[in-house]
Amino acid sequence: MVLEGNPEVGSPRTSDLQHLENQGSCVLSSPGEDAQPGEEPIKYGELIVLGYNGCLASGDKGRRRSRLALSRRPHANGVKPDVMHHISTPLVSKALSNRGQHSISYTLSRSHSVIVEYTHDSDTDMFQIGRSTENMIDFVVTDTSPGGGAAEGPSAQSTISRYACRILCDRRPPYTSRIYAAGFDASSNIFLGERAAKWRTPDGLMDGLTTNGVLVMHPAGGFSEDSAPGVWREISVCGNVYTLRDSRSAQQRGKLVVNESNVLQDGSLIDLCGATLLWRTPAGLLRAPTLKQLEAQRQEANAARPQCPVGLSTLAFPSPARGRTAPDKQQPWVYVRCGHVHGYHGWGCRRERGPQQRECPLCRLVGPYVPLWLGQEAGLCLDPGPPSHAFAPCGHVCSEKTARYWAQTPLPHGTHAFHAACPFCGAWLTGEHGCVRLIFQGPLD
């Protein structure tokens, strides 16, 4: 495709091209081998949307689901920067008319745009994430409301971009995966309008941010029993790392963080301003508990025959096959301030403190009284420990280390705020610690 423009800046220098290409690929440690017929494809990792506890309320269907595995494609579809053009805006439509040519357009003014053409990269696979249901989006993500489930109704305006971000995965070991803000649309283009945050880099190239931004947090110490939350950063269109803007859509970018990268790690969180995704590597998933282990823990907890200390009825966690419907008669309930587990009862209401406030008959602490539900999304768990703690105030149950990690992890909300939330339902956590140790009473016999 021939474009009119300034011949002195029509193409970047060789060093500039090398700089651009290095952002989309890395030195490959081995040639790798394609999967043989009948073999499972190589998995790069999995994306898990926080707040759905293993399945969307309407069921996982096609590209709209709570969890998606990214695997090596039969043929590479990655792209990498190639040529940069400075052109007058009337020529933009002509320049971007080729649907087979990926490009990013930076509108600097009404009479000046910069277009960076991208070329095919046989070393990477590209996966795109966003709200759009068009075919170029591999993972369709909708807004998650606090308390679990998708934000519904025609009045619920989404803050997630139709083409939110893209992930490029190396097709050869070590299968490094990198995240970039913005995805290519049906015309294979990314447009950064005149009001979008954009700038010229010191080496003469272009970069920018999307309207509401793509934030990433890499946990300290990996995603394991020793994990601690990291620092939230913003990822640019070219994959550079910046400190957060003053507000989510501010035009002034943060500061460049030169010692951090856009490489996804096990446990990295990706926030799309309306939904937060967790990245798990194949190695990390091997350490995570399996659904079979979670079911064994449920059966072991029920085999201990915990009892209500007042009604003396035997309690039991329901099977996940029932789904989260109305609690059944044996459902354990908890006073989330103290952790005492009971069967359901109707006494102890303290309406002067709120309709959901109850007084624990054992310790007299007043607080929410809720049914207990086991966390069923194994990929959100740091370890296969016993289900000993519950998030407050939703009552989702998991291991101690999993509960304490998520209780101290602030998740972005809106344009300024951060809140710790239950990873299984998205409910904002309350209380001093955000979770409570469960106190069961064993059988009297």
Coordinates of C-alpha atoms in Angstrom, one line a residue:
M1 CA 0.0 0.0 0.0
V2 CA 1.4 3.3 -1.1
L3 CA 0.8 6.3 1.2
E4 CA 1.5 10.0 0.6
G5 CA 3.5 11.7 3.3
N6 CA 6.7 13.3 4.3
P7 CA 9.5 11.2 2.7
E8 CA 11.9 12.0 5.6
V9 CA 9.6 10.4 8.1
G10 CA 7.8 7.9 5.9
S11 CA 9.6 4.9 7.4
P12 CA 11.3 4.5 10.8
R13 CA 15.0 3.9 11.0
T14 CA 16.3 0.3 11.3
S15 CA 16.9 0.8 15.0
D16 CA 13.3 2.1 15.4
L17 CA 11.9 -1.0 13.7
Q18 CA 14.0 -3.2 15.9
H19 CA 12.8 -1.4 19.0
L20 CA 9.2 -1.8 17.9
E21 CA 9.6 -5.5 17.0
N22 CA 11.2 -6.2 20.4
Q23 CA 8.0 -5.1 22.1
G24 CA 6.1 -7.9 20.4
S25 CA 8.5 -10.8 20.6
C26 CA 11.4 -12.1 22.6
V27 CA 14.6 -14.1 22.0
L28 CA 13.4 -17.7 21.5
S29 CA 15.2 -20.3 23.5
S30 CA 14.3 -23.3 21.3
P31 CA 12.7 -23.8 17.9
G32 CA 9.8 -25.8 19.4
E33 CA 7.7 -28.4 17.6
D34 CA 4.1 -28.2 16.4
A35 CA 1.6 -30.5 18.0
Q36 CA 1.3 -33.8 16.3
P37 CA -2.1 -35.1 15.1
G38 CA -4.2 -36.3 18.1
E39 CA -2.0 -34.4 20.6
E40 CA -3.4 -31.6 22.8
P41 CA -2.5 -28.1 21.6
I42 CA 0.1 -26.2 23.6
K43 CA -1.6 -24.0 26.1
Y44 CA -0.3 -20.5 26.7
G45 CA -2.4 -19.8 29.8
E46 CA -6.0 -19.2 30.9
L47 CA -8.0 -16.1 31.6
I48 CA -10.5 -16.2 34.4
V49 CA -13.1 -13.4 34.9
L50 CA -13.5 -12.5 38.6
G51 CA -17.0 -12.6 40.1
Y52 CA -18.6 -15.7 38.4
N53 CA -17.4 -18.6 40.6
G54 CA -16.8 -21.0 37.7
C55 CA -19.7 -20.2 35.2
L56 CA -21.7 -17.3 33.9
A57 CA -25.2 -17.0 35.3
S58 CA -26.6 -17.7 31.8
G59 CA -24.1 -20.5 31.2
D60 CA -20.7 -20.5 29.4
K61 CA -21.4 -20.3 25.7
G62 CA -18.9 -19.9 22.8
R63 CA -16.7 -16.9 23.3
R64 CA -18.8 -15.5 26.1
R65 CA -17.7 -17.4 29.2
S66 CA -16.2 -17.0 32.6
R67 CA -12.9 -18.8 31.7
L68 CA -11.0 -19.1 28.4
A69 CA -7.9 -21.1 27.6
L70 CA -5.4 -19.6 25.1
S71 CA -3.8 -22.3 23.0
R72 CA -1.4 -22.3 20.1
R73 CA -3.3 -21.7 16.9
P74 CA -2.9 -24.0 13.8
H75 CA -1.4 -21.0 12.0
A76 CA 0.2 -17.9 13.5
N77 CA -1.9 -14.7 13.4
G78 CA 0.3 -12.3 15.3
V79 CA 1.3 -8.9 13.9
K80 CA 4.2 -6.6 14.6
P81 CA 5.0 -2.9 13.8
D82 CA 6.5 -2.3 10.4
V83 CA 6.3 1.1 8.8
M84 CA 5.2 4.5 10.1
H85 CA 3.6 7.3 8.0
H86 CA 2.8 10.9 8.6
I87 CA -0.2 11.9 6.5
S88 CA -2.9 14.5 6.2
T89 CA -6.2 13.5 7.7
P90 CA -8.1 13.4 4.4
L91 CA -5.9 10.5 3.4
V92 CA -6.6 8.5 6.5
S93 CA -9.7 6.7 5.0
K94 CA -7.7 5.9 1.9
A95 CA -4.8 4.6 3.9
L96 CA -6.9 2.4 6.1
S97 CA -9.2 0.9 3.4
N98 CA -7.2 -2.3 3.2
R99 CA -8.8 -4.7 5.6
G100 CA -5.9 -7.1 5.4
Q101 CA -3.5 -4.5 6.6
H102 CA -3.4 -4.1 10.4
S103 CA -2.6 -0.5 11.5
I104 CA -2.8 2.0 14.4
S105 CA -3.9 5.5 13.6
Y106 CA -2.9 8.4 15.9
T107 CA -4.9 11.5 15.2
L108 CA -2.7 14.5 16.3
S109 CA -4.9 17.2 14.8
R110 CA -7.5 17.8 12.2
S111 CA -4.8 18.0 9.6
H112 CA -2.2 15.6 10.8
S113 CA -2.3 11.9 11.6
V114 CA 0.4 9.2 12.2
I115 CA -0.3 5.7 10.9
V116 CA 1.8 2.7 12.0
E117 CA 1.4 -0.2 9.7
Y118 CA 1.7 -3.7 11.1
T119 CA 2.9 -6.8 9.3
H120 CA 2.4 -10.5 9.9
D121 CA 4.5 -12.1 12.6
S122 CA 5.0 -15.8 12.2
D123 CA 6.4 -16.2 15.7
T124 CA 3.3 -15.1 17.7
D125 CA -0.4 -15.8 18.1
M126 CA -2.7 -12.9 18.8
F127 CA -5.8 -13.1 21.0
Q128 CA -8.2 -10.1 21.4
I129 CA -10.5 -9.3 24.3
G130 CA -13.4 -6.9 24.5
R131 CA -17.1 -6.2 24.7
S132 CA -17.8 -6.6 21.0
T133 CA -19.3 -9.9 19.7
E134 CA -17.6 -9.5 16.3
N135 CA -15.6 -12.4 15.1
M136 CA -12.2 -10.8 15.7
I137 CA -12.8 -10.8 19.4
D138 CA -11.7 -14.1 20.9
F139 CA -13.0 -13.5 24.5
V140 CA -16.2 -11.5 24.9
V141 CA -16.3 -9.8 28.3
T142 CA -19.2 -7.9 29.8
D143 CA -19.4 -5.7 32.9
T144 CA -19.5 -7.5 36.3
S145 CA -21.6 -5.9 39.0
P146 CA -20.5 -6.0 42.6
G147 CA -22.1 -8.9 44.3
G148 CA -21.8 -11.2 41.3
G149 CA -23.2 -11.5 37.8
A150 CA -23.3 -9.3 34.8
A151 CA -24.7 -5.8 34.9
E152 CA -28.0 -6.1 33.2
G153 CA -30.7 -3.9 31.7
P154 CA -30.7 -1.4 28.9
S155 CA -29.7 1.4 31.3
A156 CA -26.5 -0.3 32.3
Q157 CA -24.0 1.4 30.0
S158 CA -20.8 -0.5 29.7
T159 CA -17.4 1.0 30.5
I160 CA -15.5 -1.9 28.8
S161 CA -14.2 -1.0 25.4
R162 CA -15.5 -3.0 22.4
Y163 CA -11.9 -3.7 21.5
A164 CA -10.3 -3.6 25.0
C165 CA -6.9 -5.3 24.7
R166 CA -4.9 -7.9 22.9
I167 CA -2.5 -10.6 24.1
L168 CA 0.5 -11.8 21.9
C169 CA 1.9 -15.2 22.8
D170 CA 5.2 -16.6 21.5
R171 CA 4.6 -19.8 19.6
R172 CA 7.9 -21.3 20.8
P173 CA 9.3 -21.9 24.3
P174 CA 9.1 -20.3 26.8
Y175 CA 5.7 -19.2 25.3
T176 CA 6.0 -15.7 26.7
S177 CA 2.7 -13.8 26.7
R178 CA 2.4 -10.0 26.5
I179 CA -0.5 -7.7 26.9
Y180 CA -1.2 -4.5 24.9
A181 CA -4.0 -1.9 25.3
A182 CA -6.6 -1.8 22.5
G183 CA -7.6 -4.4 20.0
F184 CA -8.0 -4.3 16.2
D185 CA -11.5 -3.7 14.9
A186 CA -13.3 -5.4 11.9
S187 CA -11.2 -3.3 9.5
S188 CA -8.0 -4.4 11.3
N189 CA -7.4 -0.9 12.6
I190 CA -6.9 0.8 16.0
F191 CA -8.0 4.4 16.1
L192 CA -6.7 6.8 18.8
G193 CA -8.8 10.0 18.3
E194 CA -7.8 13.6 18.8
R195 CA -8.9 13.5 22.5
A196 CA -7.1 10.2 23.3
A197 CA -3.9 10.3 25.4
K198 CA -1.1 9.9 22.9
W199 CA 2.5 11.1 22.5
R200 CA 5.7 10.8 20.5
T201 CA 8.3 8.7 22.3
P202 CA 12.0 9.9 22.7
D203 CA 13.0 7.7 19.7
G204 CA 10.5 9.3 17.4
L205 CA 7.8 6.6 17.6
M206 CA 4.2 6.9 18.7
D207 CA 2.3 5.5 21.7
G208 CA -1.0 6.1 23.5
L209 CA -3.6 5.0 26.0
T210 CA -7.2 3.9 25.5
T211 CA -10.1 6.0 26.9
N212 CA -10.6 4.0 30.2
G213 CA -7.3 2.3 30.1
V214 CA -6.1 -1.3 30.6
L215 CA -4.6 -1.8 34.1
V216 CA -2.3 -4.7 35.1
M217 CA -1.1 -5.9 38.5
H218 CA 1.6 -8.5 38.8
P219 CA 1.6 -10.2 42.2
A220 CA 4.8 -10.2 44.3
G221 CA 6.2 -13.7 44.8
G222 CA 4.1 -15.2 42.0
F223 CA 0.6 -16.6 42.6
S224 CA 1.3 -19.1 45.4
E225 CA 1.0 -19.4 49.2
D226 CA 3.7 -16.7 49.6
S227 CA 2.0 -14.2 47.3
A228 CA 1.4 -10.5 48.1
P229 CA -0.4 -8.0 45.9
G230 CA 1.7 -5.9 43.6
V231 CA 1.3 -2.4 42.2
W232 CA -1.4 -1.5 39.6
R233 CA 0.1 -0.1 36.4
E234 CA -1.3 1.0 33.1
I235 CA -0.4 -0.7 29.8
S236 CA -0.1 1.4 26.6
V237 CA -1.1 0.5 23.1
C238 CA 2.6 -0.4 22.4
G239 CA 2.9 -2.4 25.5
N240 CA 4.8 0.0 27.7
V241 CA 4.2 0.3 31.4
Y242 CA 3.1 3.5 33.1
T243 CA 2.0 4.6 36.5
L244 CA -1.7 5.3 36.8
R245 CA -3.3 8.5 35.6
D246 CA -4.9 10.9 38.0
S247 CA -8.3 9.5 36.9
R248 CA -9.1 6.6 34.6
S249 CA -9.8 8.7 31.5
A250 CA -7.4 11.6 32.1
Q251 CA -5.6 12.8 29.0
Q252 CA -2.3 13.2 30.9
R253 CA -0.4 9.9 31.1
G254 CA 1.5 8.6 34.1
K255 CA 5.2 8.2 34.3
L256 CA 7.0 5.5 32.3
V257 CA 8.1 2.5 34.5
V258 CA 11.3 1.4 32.8
N259 CA 12.1 -1.6 35.0
E260 CA 8.7 -3.3 34.5
S261 CA 7.2 -5.0 31.4
N262 CA 3.9 -6.1 29.9
V263 CA 4.8 -9.8 30.2
L264 CA 2.0 -11.7 32.0
Q265 CA 2.9 -13.7 35.0
D266 CA 1.0 -16.4 36.9
G267 CA -1.6 -14.5 38.9
S268 CA -1.4 -11.2 36.9
L269 CA -4.7 -9.2 37.1
I270 CA -6.0 -7.4 34.0
D271 CA -8.6 -4.7 34.6
L272 CA -10.7 -3.5 31.7
C273 CA -12.8 -0.9 33.6
G274 CA -15.8 -3.0 34.3
A275 CA -14.4 -6.5 34.6
T276 CA -11.2 -7.9 36.0
L277 CA -9.4 -11.0 34.6
L278 CA -6.9 -13.3 36.3
W279 CA -4.1 -14.8 34.1
R280 CA -3.0 -18.3 35.1
T281 CA 0.0 -20.1 33.5
P282 CA -0.1 -23.8 32.8
A283 CA 2.6 -24.3 35.5
G284 CA 0.5 -22.3 37.9
L285 CA -2.7 -24.3 37.2
L286 CA -0.8 -27.5 38.0
R287 CA -0.3 -26.1 41.6
A288 CA -4.0 -25.0 41.9
P289 CA -6.6 -27.3 43.4
T290 CA -8.7 -29.3 40.9
L291 CA -12.5 -29.5 40.9
K292 CA -12.1 -33.1 42.1
Q293 CA -10.1 -31.9 45.1
L294 CA -12.6 -29.2 45.9
E295 CA -15.4 -31.8 45.8
A296 CA -13.3 -34.1 48.1
Q297 CA -12.9 -31.2 50.6
R298 CA -16.7 -30.6 50.5
Q299 CA -17.4 -34.2 51.3
E300 CA -14.8 -34.3 54.0
A301 CA -16.3 -31.2 55.6
N302 CA -19.8 -32.7 55.5
A303 CA -18.4 -36.1 56.8
A304 CA -17.4 -34.2 60.0
R305 CA -21.1 -33.7 60.6
P306 CA -20.9 -30.1 61.9
Q307 CA -23.9 -29.1 63.9
C308 CA -25.8 -25.9 64.7
P309 CA -24.8 -25.1 68.3
V310 CA -28.4 -23.9 69.0
G311 CA -30.8 -26.0 66.9
L312 CA -28.4 -29.1 67.1
S313 CA -29.3 -29.9 63.5
T314 CA -26.6 -31.4 61.2
L315 CA -25.2 -29.0 58.6
A316 CA -23.9 -29.8 55.1
F317 CA -22.5 -27.8 52.2
P318 CA -24.8 -28.4 49.1
S319 CA -23.4 -30.0 46.0
P320 CA -22.2 -27.5 43.4
A321 CA -24.5 -29.3 40.9
R322 CA -27.4 -27.5 42.6
G323 CA -26.0 -24.2 41.7
R324 CA -26.3 -21.1 43.9
T325 CA -30.1 -21.1 44.4
A326 CA -32.0 -20.6 47.6
P327 CA -30.2 -22.2 50.7
D328 CA -31.5 -25.6 51.6
K329 CA -32.5 -26.8 55.1
Q330 CA -29.0 -28.1 56.0
Q331 CA -27.1 -25.1 54.6
P332 CA -24.5 -23.7 57.1
W333 CA -25.0 -20.0 57.9
V334 CA -22.4 -17.7 59.5
Y335 CA -22.2 -14.6 61.6
V336 CA -19.5 -12.8 59.6
R337 CA -18.2 -10.7 62.4
C338 CA -17.3 -13.6 64.7
G339 CA -17.3 -16.7 62.4
H340 CA -19.7 -18.8 64.4
V341 CA -21.5 -21.2 62.1
H342 CA -25.1 -22.1 62.7
G343 CA -28.1 -23.5 60.8
Y344 CA -30.7 -21.0 59.7
H345 CA -32.8 -19.4 62.4
G346 CA -35.1 -16.4 62.5
W347 CA -34.2 -14.9 65.8
G348 CA -31.6 -12.3 66.8
C349 CA -32.6 -9.5 64.4
R350 CA -31.4 -6.0 65.4
R351 CA -33.5 -3.9 63.0
E352 CA -32.3 -0.7 64.7
R353 CA -28.9 -1.4 63.1
G354 CA -30.2 -2.5 59.7
P355 CA -32.4 -5.2 58.2
Q356 CA -29.5 -7.7 57.7
Q357 CA -28.0 -7.3 61.2
R358 CA -28.2 -10.2 63.6
E359 CA -26.9 -10.9 67.1
C360 CA -24.8 -14.1 67.5
P361 CA -26.4 -16.2 70.3
L362 CA -22.9 -17.5 71.3
C363 CA -20.9 -14.3 71.6
R364 CA -23.5 -11.5 71.2
L365 CA -21.6 -9.7 68.3
V366 CA -24.0 -8.0 65.9
G367 CA -23.4 -8.2 62.2
P368 CA -24.5 -9.8 58.9
Y369 CA -25.8 -13.3 59.0
V370 CA -25.4 -15.1 55.6
P371 CA -25.4 -18.6 54.1
L372 CA -22.0 -20.2 53.3
W373 CA -21.2 -21.1 49.7
L374 CA -18.1 -23.0 48.6
G375 CA -15.8 -21.2 46.1
Q376 CA -16.0 -23.4 43.0
E377 CA -13.5 -21.6 40.6
A378 CA -10.4 -23.5 41.4
G379 CA -8.2 -21.1 39.4
L380 CA -8.8 -18.4 41.9
C381 CA -7.3 -20.4 44.8
L382 CA -3.7 -20.0 45.8
D383 CA -3.4 -23.4 47.5
P384 CA -5.4 -26.6 48.0
G385 CA -5.9 -25.9 51.7
P386 CA -9.1 -26.8 53.6
P387 CA -12.2 -24.4 53.3
S388 CA -11.6 -22.7 56.6
H389 CA -12.4 -19.0 55.9
A390 CA -15.3 -17.0 54.5
F391 CA -15.4 -13.6 52.8
A392 CA -17.4 -11.0 54.5
P393 CA -20.2 -10.2 53.8
C394 CA -21.0 -12.6 51.0
G395 CA -20.1 -15.9 52.7
H396 CA -18.0 -17.6 50.0
V397 CA -15.7 -20.2 51.5
C398 CA -12.1 -21.0 50.6
S399 CA -8.7 -21.7 52.2
E400 CA -7.1 -19.3 54.7
K401 CA -4.3 -18.1 52.4
T402 CA -6.6 -17.6 49.5
A403 CA -9.0 -15.6 51.6
R404 CA -6.3 -13.4 53.1
Y405 CA -4.7 -12.7 49.7
W406 CA -7.8 -11.5 48.0
A407 CA -8.9 -9.6 51.1
Q408 CA -5.7 -7.4 50.8
T409 CA -5.8 -7.1 47.0
P410 CA -7.5 -3.8 46.0
L411 CA -9.4 -4.1 42.7
P412 CA -10.1 -1.0 40.5
H413 CA -13.6 0.4 40.7
G414 CA -14.9 3.3 38.6
T415 CA -12.4 6.1 37.7
H416 CA -10.7 6.6 41.1
A417 CA -11.6 4.0 43.7
F418 CA -10.1 0.7 44.6
H419 CA -11.9 -2.0 46.7
A420 CA -11.0 -5.5 47.9
A421 CA -13.7 -7.9 46.6
C422 CA -14.6 -11.5 46.8
P423 CA -13.1 -13.1 43.7
F424 CA -16.0 -15.6 43.5
C425 CA -18.9 -13.1 43.3
G426 CA -17.3 -9.6 43.1
A427 CA -19.0 -8.4 46.3
W428 CA -17.0 -5.6 48.1
L429 CA -15.4 -6.9 51.3
T430 CA -16.3 -5.4 54.6
G431 CA -15.0 -5.5 58.2
E432 CA -11.5 -5.2 59.6
H433 CA -10.0 -8.1 57.7
G434 CA -12.5 -8.7 54.8
C435 CA -12.7 -12.4 55.8
V436 CA -13.4 -14.5 58.9
R437 CA -12.2 -17.9 60.2
L438 CA -15.1 -20.3 60.4
I439 CA -15.9 -21.8 63.8
F440 CA -17.8 -25.0 63.5
Q441 CA -19.3 -27.1 66.3
G442 CA -18.8 -30.9 65.9
P443 CA -21.4 -33.5 66.7
L444 CA -22.3 -33.9 70.3
D445 CA -22.1 -37.7 70.1

